[in-house]
PDB file of C-alpha atoms in Angstrom:
ATOM      1  CA  UNK A   1       0.000   0.000   0.000  1.00 72.00           C
ATOM      2  CA  UNK A   2       1.258   3.472  -0.877  1.00 85.00           C
ATOM      3  CA  UNK A   3       1.083   5.703   2.196  1.00 93.00           C
ATOM      4  CA  UNK A   4       2.268   8.637   0.082  1.00 95.00           C
ATOM      5  CA  UNK A   5       2.485   9.069  -3.686  1.00 95.00           C
ATOM      6  CA  UNK A   6       3.799  12.199  -5.401  1.00 95.00           C
ATOM      7  CA  UNK A   7       3.860  12.617  -9.175  1.00 95.00           C
ATOM      8  CA  UNK A   8       5.413  15.487 -11.172  1.00 95.00           C
ATOM      9  CA  UNK A   9       4.958  17.907  -8.265  1.00 95.00           C
ATOM     10  CA  UNK A  10       5.789  21.532  -9.024  1.00 95.00           C
ATOM     11  CA  UNK A  11       5.839  24.515  -6.695  1.00 94.00           C
ATOM     12  CA  UNK A  12       7.478  27.923  -6.571  1.00 91.00           C
ATOM     13  CA  UNK A  13       7.507  31.165  -4.641  1.00 88.00           C
ATOM     14  CA  UNK A  14       6.848  34.352  -6.643  1.00 84.00           C
ATOM     15  CA  UNK A  15       7.563  32.617  -9.951  1.00 80.00           C
ATOM     16  CA  UNK A  16      10.830  31.165  -8.611  1.00 86.00           C
ATOM     17  CA  UNK A  17      10.666  27.362  -8.920  1.00 88.00           C
ATOM     18  CA  UNK A  18      11.502  25.376  -5.790  1.00 92.00           C
ATOM     19  CA  UNK A  19      10.186  21.922  -6.712  1.00 94.00           C
ATOM     20  CA  UNK A  20      10.241  21.015 -10.386  1.00 91.00           C
ATOM     21  CA  UNK A  21       8.802  17.607 -11.156  1.00 92.00           C
ATOM     22  CA  UNK A  22       9.190  15.703  -7.869  1.00 93.00           C
ATOM     23  CA  UNK A  23       8.234  12.019  -7.933  1.00 94.00           C
ATOM     24  CA  UNK A  24       8.161  10.031  -4.710  1.00 94.00           C
ATOM     25  CA  UNK A  25       6.493   6.927  -3.286  1.00 94.00           C
ATOM     26  CA  UNK A  26       6.364   5.908   0.357  1.00 94.00           C
ATOM     27  CA  UNK A  27       5.111   2.400   1.112  1.00 94.00           C
ATOM     28  CA  UNK A  28       3.666   1.117   4.356  1.00 94.00           C
ATOM     29  CA  UNK A  29       6.528   0.170   6.671  1.00 93.00           C
ATOM     30  CA  UNK A  30       9.165   2.286   4.917  1.00 95.00           C
ATOM     31  CA  UNK A  31      11.744   4.318   6.812  1.00 94.00           C
ATOM     32  CA  UNK A  32      12.652   6.913   4.200  1.00 94.00           C
ATOM     33  CA  UNK A  33      15.256   9.664   4.556  1.00 93.00           C
ATOM     34  CA  UNK A  34      15.274  12.684   2.253  1.00 93.00           C
ATOM     35  CA  UNK A  35      18.541  14.601   2.084  1.00 89.00           C
ATOM     36  CA  UNK A  36      19.432  17.856   0.376  1.00 85.00           C
ATOM     37  CA  UNK A  37      21.318  21.092   0.883  1.00 81.00           C
ATOM     38  CA  UNK A  38      19.933  24.294   2.313  1.00 79.00           C
ATOM     39  CA  UNK A  39      17.336  25.758  -0.004  1.00 77.00           C
ATOM     40  CA  UNK A  40      16.812  22.462  -1.839  1.00 81.00           C
ATOM     41  CA  UNK A  41      13.098  22.461  -0.986  1.00 87.00           C
ATOM     42  CA  UNK A  42      12.994  19.801   1.740  1.00 89.00           C
ATOM     43  CA  UNK A  43      10.864  21.780   4.192  1.00 88.00           C
ATOM     44  CA  UNK A  44       8.707  23.098   1.347  1.00 92.00           C
ATOM     45  CA  UNK A  45       7.958  19.510   0.347  1.00 94.00           C
ATOM     46  CA  UNK A  46       6.853  18.717   3.907  1.00 93.00           C
ATOM     47  CA  UNK A  47       4.580  21.776   3.987  1.00 93.00           C
ATOM     48  CA  UNK A  48       2.946  20.652   0.749  1.00 95.00           C
ATOM     49  CA  UNK A  49       2.351  17.149   2.149  1.00 95.00           C
ATOM     50  CA  UNK A  50       0.848  18.636   5.328  1.00 94.00           C
ATOM     51  CA  UNK A  51      -1.432  20.932   3.313  1.00 92.00           C
ATOM     52  CA  UNK A  52       0.214  24.113   4.603  1.00 93.00           C
ATOM     53  CA  UNK A  53       1.069  25.109   1.033  1.00 94.00           C
ATOM     54  CA  UNK A  54      -0.850  24.517  -2.197  1.00 94.00           C
ATOM     55  CA  UNK A  55       0.970  22.916  -5.108  1.00 94.00           C
ATOM     56  CA  UNK A  56       1.212  24.656  -8.477  1.00 94.00           C
ATOM     57  CA  UNK A  57       0.705  21.419 -10.391  1.00 95.00           C
ATOM     58  CA  UNK A  58       1.210  17.679 -10.166  1.00 95.00           C
ATOM     59  CA  UNK A  59      -0.309  15.133  -7.821  1.00 96.00           C
ATOM     60  CA  UNK A  60      -0.061  14.357  -4.108  1.00 96.00           C
ATOM     61  CA  UNK A  61      -1.912  11.323  -2.777  1.00 96.00           C
ATOM     62  CA  UNK A  62      -2.024  10.458   0.916  1.00 95.00           C
ATOM     63  CA  UNK A  63      -3.403   7.045   1.908  1.00 93.00           C
ATOM     64  CA  UNK A  64      -4.736   6.741  -1.633  1.00 92.00           C
ATOM     65  CA  UNK A  65      -6.649  10.028  -1.601  1.00 94.00           C
ATOM     66  CA  UNK A  66      -5.842  13.164  -3.586  1.00 95.00           C
ATOM     67  CA  UNK A  67      -4.656  15.920  -1.278  1.00 95.00           C
ATOM     68  CA  UNK A  68      -7.428  18.221  -2.498  1.00 93.00           C
ATOM     69  CA  UNK A  69      -9.926  15.882  -0.813  1.00 93.00           C
ATOM     70  CA  UNK A  70      -7.764  14.649   2.049  1.00 92.00           C
ATOM     71  CA  UNK A  71      -8.838  15.822   5.505  1.00 90.00           C
ATOM     72  CA  UNK A  72      -7.599  13.078   7.818  1.00 90.00           C
ATOM     73  CA  UNK A  73      -4.474  14.844   9.014  1.00 90.00           C
ATOM     74  CA  UNK A  74      -4.753  13.128  12.387  1.00 88.00           C
ATOM     75  CA  UNK A  75      -3.405  10.090  10.534  1.00 91.00           C
ATOM     76  CA  UNK A  76      -0.147  11.990   9.973  1.00 94.00           C
ATOM     77  CA  UNK A  77       2.148  12.551  12.948  1.00 93.00           C
ATOM     78  CA  UNK A  78       4.449  15.519  12.454  1.00 93.00           C
ATOM     79  CA  UNK A  79       7.497  16.554  14.486  1.00 91.00           C
ATOM     80  CA  UNK A  80       8.826  19.970  13.391  1.00 87.00           C
ATOM     81  CA  UNK A  81      12.440  21.054  13.533  1.00 82.00           C
ATOM     82  CA  UNK A  82      13.825  21.548  17.033  1.00 72.00           C
ATOM     83  CA  UNK A  83      14.211  25.251  17.803  1.00 63.00           C
ATOM     84  CA  UNK A  84      13.343  27.889  20.400  1.00 56.00           C
ATOM     85  CA  UNK A  85       9.714  27.973  19.202  1.00 58.00           C
ATOM     86  CA  UNK A  86       9.171  24.720  21.100  1.00 64.00           C
ATOM     87  CA  UNK A  87       9.282  26.595  24.388  1.00 69.00           C
ATOM     88  CA  UNK A  88       5.780  27.146  25.747  1.00 76.00           C
ATOM     89  CA  UNK A  89       4.697  30.496  27.171  1.00 70.00           C
ATOM     90  CA  UNK A  90       3.114  28.962  30.290  1.00 80.00           C
ATOM     91  CA  UNK A  91       4.101  26.179  32.708  1.00 89.00           C
ATOM     92  CA  UNK A  92       2.883  22.782  31.538  1.00 92.00           C
ATOM     93  CA  UNK A  93       3.928  19.219  32.246  1.00 95.00           C
ATOM     94  CA  UNK A  94       4.822  16.847  29.441  1.00 96.00           C
ATOM     95  CA  UNK A  95       1.711  14.768  30.163  1.00 96.00           C
ATOM     96  CA  UNK A  96      -0.508  17.851  29.926  1.00 94.00           C
ATOM     97  CA  UNK A  97       1.196  18.979  26.725  1.00 94.00           C
ATOM     98  CA  UNK A  98       0.784  15.635  24.973  1.00 96.00           C
ATOM     99  CA  UNK A  99      -2.837  15.116  26.058  1.00 95.00           C
ATOM    100  CA  UNK A 100      -3.759  18.427  24.402  1.00 93.00           C
ATOM    101  CA  UNK A 101      -3.255  16.683  21.063  1.00 93.00           C
ATOM    102  CA  UNK A 102      -6.291  14.532  21.941  1.00 93.00           C
ATOM    103  CA  UNK A 103      -8.560  17.572  22.235  1.00 88.00           C
ATOM    104  CA  UNK A 104     -11.185  16.086  19.911  1.00 87.00           C
ATOM    105  CA  UNK A 105     -11.581  13.208  22.407  1.00 85.00           C
ATOM    106  CA  UNK A 106     -12.100  15.430  25.469  1.00 89.00           C
ATOM    107  CA  UNK A 107     -15.281  15.241  27.534  1.00 84.00           C
ATOM    108  CA  UNK A 108     -18.361  17.424  27.080  1.00 80.00           C
ATOM    109  CA  UNK A 109     -16.762  19.908  29.481  1.00 82.00           C
ATOM    110  CA  UNK A 110     -13.578  20.070  27.375  1.00 84.00           C
ATOM    111  CA  UNK A 111     -11.585  18.082  29.893  1.00 90.00           C
ATOM    112  CA  UNK A 112      -9.264  15.147  29.152  1.00 92.00           C
ATOM    113  CA  UNK A 113     -10.903  11.820  29.953  1.00 92.00           C
ATOM    114  CA  UNK A 114      -9.294   8.901  31.773  1.00 93.00           C
ATOM    115  CA  UNK A 115      -8.940   7.201  28.377  1.00 95.00           C
ATOM    116  CA  UNK A 116      -7.036  10.239  27.063  1.00 94.00           C
ATOM    117  CA  UNK A 117      -4.553  10.095  29.920  1.00 94.00           C
ATOM    118  CA  UNK A 118      -4.241   6.328  29.522  1.00 95.00           C
ATOM    119  CA  UNK A 119      -3.273   6.801  25.863  1.00 95.00           C
ATOM    120  CA  UNK A 120      -0.644   9.347  26.886  1.00 96.00           C
ATOM    121  CA  UNK A 121       0.781   7.038  29.553  1.00 96.00           C
ATOM    122  CA  UNK A 122       0.899   4.142  27.083  1.00 95.00           C
ATOM    123  CA  UNK A 123       2.832   6.221  24.545  1.00 95.00           C
ATOM    124  CA  UNK A 124       5.313   7.421  27.170  1.00 96.00           C
ATOM    125  CA  UNK A 125       5.780   3.812  28.245  1.00 94.00           C
ATOM    126  CA  UNK A 126       6.314   2.677  24.640  1.00 92.00           C
ATOM    127  CA  UNK A 127       8.988   5.368  24.204  1.00 92.00           C
ATOM    128  CA  UNK A 128      10.522   4.533  27.605  1.00 91.00           C
ATOM    129  CA  UNK A 129      10.142   8.103  28.881  1.00 94.00           C
ATOM    130  CA  UNK A 130       7.820   7.547  31.850  1.00 95.00           C
ATOM    131  CA  UNK A 131      10.159   9.652  33.959  1.00 96.00           C
ATOM    132  CA  UNK A 132       9.202  12.721  31.886  1.00 97.00           C
ATOM    133  CA  UNK A 133       5.436  12.536  32.423  1.00 97.00           C
ATOM    134  CA  UNK A 134       5.305  15.052  35.273  1.00 96.00           C
ATOM    135  CA  UNK A 135       8.341  17.107  34.228  1.00 96.00           C
ATOM    136  CA  UNK A 136       7.889  20.686  33.004  1.00 95.00           C
ATOM    137  CA  UNK A 137       8.283  20.640  29.219  1.00 92.00           C
ATOM    138  CA  UNK A 138      10.380  23.831  29.110  1.00 90.00           C
ATOM    139  CA  UNK A 139      12.893  22.351  31.565  1.00 91.00           C
ATOM    140  CA  UNK A 140      13.853  19.469  29.262  1.00 90.00           C
ATOM    141  CA  UNK A 141      16.968  19.069  27.132  1.00 85.00           C
ATOM    142  CA  UNK A 142      16.721  19.121  23.352  1.00 81.00           C
ATOM    143  CA  UNK A 143      16.805  15.333  23.124  1.00 83.00           C
ATOM    144  CA  UNK A 144      14.123  14.932  25.781  1.00 88.00           C
ATOM    145  CA  UNK A 145      11.895  17.465  24.040  1.00 88.00           C
ATOM    146  CA  UNK A 146      12.303  15.487  20.814  1.00 87.00           C
ATOM    147  CA  UNK A 147      10.981  12.357  22.506  1.00 90.00           C
ATOM    148  CA  UNK A 148       8.026  14.219  23.998  1.00 93.00           C
ATOM    149  CA  UNK A 149       7.230  15.712  20.580  1.00 91.00           C
ATOM    150  CA  UNK A 150       7.251  12.207  19.131  1.00 92.00           C
ATOM    151  CA  UNK A 151       4.894  11.109  21.918  1.00 94.00           C
ATOM    152  CA  UNK A 152       2.627  14.025  21.019  1.00 94.00           C
ATOM    153  CA  UNK A 153       2.666  12.970  17.369  1.00 93.00           C
ATOM    154  CA  UNK A 154       2.092   9.266  18.108  1.00 93.00           C
ATOM    155  CA  UNK A 155      -0.671   9.628  20.709  1.00 94.00           C
ATOM    156  CA  UNK A 156      -3.283   9.782  17.924  1.00 92.00           C
ATOM    157  CA  UNK A 157      -1.989   6.524  16.384  1.00 91.00           C
ATOM    158  CA  UNK A 158      -1.003   7.992  12.991  1.00 92.00           C
ATOM    159  CA  UNK A 159      -0.115   5.857   9.994  1.00 91.00           C
ATOM    160  CA  UNK A 160       2.948   7.906   9.116  1.00 94.00           C
ATOM    161  CA  UNK A 161       5.435   9.866  11.215  1.00 95.00           C
ATOM    162  CA  UNK A 162       7.146  12.822   9.510  1.00 95.00           C
ATOM    163  CA  UNK A 163      10.182  14.468  11.118  1.00 93.00           C
ATOM    164  CA  UNK A 164      11.938  17.616   9.897  1.00 91.00           C
ATOM    165  CA  UNK A 165      15.679  17.676  10.774  1.00 87.00           C
ATOM    166  CA  UNK A 166      15.084  15.891  14.111  1.00 84.00           C
ATOM    167  CA  UNK A 167      18.779  15.585  15.035  1.00 79.00           C
ATOM    168  CA  UNK A 168      19.441  19.346  14.984  1.00 76.00           C
ATOM    169  CA  UNK A 169      20.445  20.612  18.419  1.00 72.00           C
ATOM    170  CA  UNK A 170      21.100  17.158  19.898  1.00 75.00           C
ATOM    171  CA  UNK A 171      24.556  15.994  21.016  1.00 75.00           C
ATOM    172  CA  UNK A 172      26.224  13.004  19.366  1.00 76.00           C
ATOM    173  CA  UNK A 173      25.389  10.425  22.045  1.00 76.00           C
ATOM    174  CA  UNK A 174      21.731  11.430  22.173  1.00 78.00           C
ATOM    175  CA  UNK A 175      21.531  11.430  18.368  1.00 82.00           C
ATOM    176  CA  UNK A 176      22.436   7.737  18.320  1.00 82.00           C
ATOM    177  CA  UNK A 177      19.879   6.959  21.050  1.00 85.00           C
ATOM    178  CA  UNK A 178      17.245   8.966  19.211  1.00 86.00           C
ATOM    179  CA  UNK A 179      17.837   7.138  15.927  1.00 87.00           C
ATOM    180  CA  UNK A 180      17.717   3.805  17.774  1.00 88.00           C
ATOM    181  CA  UNK A 181      14.277   4.865  19.005  1.00 89.00           C
ATOM    182  CA  UNK A 182      13.066   5.682  15.475  1.00 91.00           C
ATOM    183  CA  UNK A 183      14.422   2.355  14.230  1.00 90.00           C
ATOM    184  CA  UNK A 184      12.525   0.575  17.018  1.00 90.00           C
ATOM    185  CA  UNK A 185       9.291   2.380  16.129  1.00 91.00           C
ATOM    186  CA  UNK A 186       9.687   1.397  12.484  1.00 92.00           C
ATOM    187  CA  UNK A 187      10.941  -2.157  12.949  1.00 91.00           C
ATOM    188  CA  UNK A 188       8.942  -3.316  15.984  1.00 90.00           C
ATOM    189  CA  UNK A 189       5.825  -1.134  15.896  1.00 89.00           C
ATOM    190  CA  UNK A 190       5.696  -0.983  12.044  1.00 91.00           C
ATOM    191  CA  UNK A 191       5.307   2.804  11.948  1.00 93.00           C
ATOM    192  CA  UNK A 192       6.030   4.301   8.538  1.00 95.00           C
ATOM    193  CA  UNK A 193       8.590   7.109   8.863  1.00 95.00           C
ATOM    194  CA  UNK A 194       9.686   9.934   6.589  1.00 96.00           C
ATOM    195  CA  UNK A 195      12.645  11.923   7.861  1.00 94.00           C
ATOM    196  CA  UNK A 196      14.224  15.073   6.427  1.00 91.00           C
ATOM    197  CA  UNK A 197      17.909  15.357   7.299  1.00 87.00           C
ATOM    198  CA  UNK A 198      21.261  16.699   6.157  1.00 81.00           C
ATOM    199  CA  UNK A 199      23.115  14.191   8.363  1.00 79.00           C
ATOM    200  CA  UNK A 200      22.814  11.161   6.125  1.00 79.00           C
ATOM    201  CA  UNK A 201      25.980   9.545   7.496  1.00 78.00           C
ATOM    202  CA  UNK A 202      24.085   9.075  10.772  1.00 78.00           C
ATOM    203  CA  UNK A 203      21.020   7.579   9.119  1.00 82.00           C
ATOM    204  CA  UNK A 204      22.457   5.046   6.677  1.00 82.00           C
ATOM    205  CA  UNK A 205      22.308   2.106   9.077  1.00 82.00           C
ATOM    206  CA  UNK A 206      18.771   2.903  10.268  1.00 85.00           C
ATOM    207  CA  UNK A 207      16.670   3.770   7.210  1.00 89.00           C
ATOM    208  CA  UNK A 208      15.300   1.375   4.598  1.00 89.00           C
ATOM    209  CA  UNK A 209      15.731   3.808   1.690  1.00 90.00           C
ATOM    210  CA  UNK A 210      17.201   7.221   0.937  1.00 91.00           C
ATOM    211  CA  UNK A 211      16.611   9.826  -1.763  1.00 91.00           C
ATOM    212  CA  UNK A 212      18.275  13.169  -2.478  1.00 91.00           C
ATOM    213  CA  UNK A 213      16.505  16.410  -3.309  1.00 90.00           C
ATOM    214  CA  UNK A 214      18.542  18.659  -5.612  1.00 87.00           C
ATOM    215  CA  UNK A 215      17.516  21.558  -7.846  1.00 84.00           C
ATOM    216  CA  UNK A 216      13.868  20.757  -7.266  1.00 85.00           C
ATOM    217  CA  UNK A 217      14.050  17.085  -8.226  1.00 87.00           C
ATOM    218  CA  UNK A 218      14.347  13.773  -6.423  1.00 89.00           C
ATOM    219  CA  UNK A 219      17.335  11.538  -7.124  1.00 84.00           C
ATOM    220  CA  UNK A 220      17.627   7.980  -5.822  1.00 76.00           C
TER     221      UNK A 220
END
């Protein structure tokens, strides 16, 4: 089954082409890494997949449905690039932060249910980060925040996990641990993963396939 299918995708900003005929297929169970230099269009491609930008032409299909008709974005887990924007303006524990992503399952009074909290606890257990449940999110290290962001993405049981430059801002030892975690999610829990990265030397032993984005096109 194709989780994602892109055919002859074109997009540009102010008549300046960024993506020029991108073709890409992501099958169920894949762990795909997309590399490319700065300005190659990697983040733009993600924004098009997430519906944040509208393509100029071509085709994007998610779970077999054209993106123009696709509205099941809860089936896509997304972890944005690690930066200062992750800090939250008010005190909140990791458990509280993750449960907010289950808002559509809250009670009539807009409160998390016991089932919501159980889902959060199960995800933290699966990721082996139970010790972070009651920690303040803003107090965490970059690597810890990455794991909590993955928990937030996975709590809705998506069919694909998309990560944008997830190893940025993480030290070497924690990068290896983090990639081991992604490999475990893909290999043991069968979660389809698409990762954008410029650190391909770190990923080679973890991913099932790699492609390179250059001058608006995909190269295998």
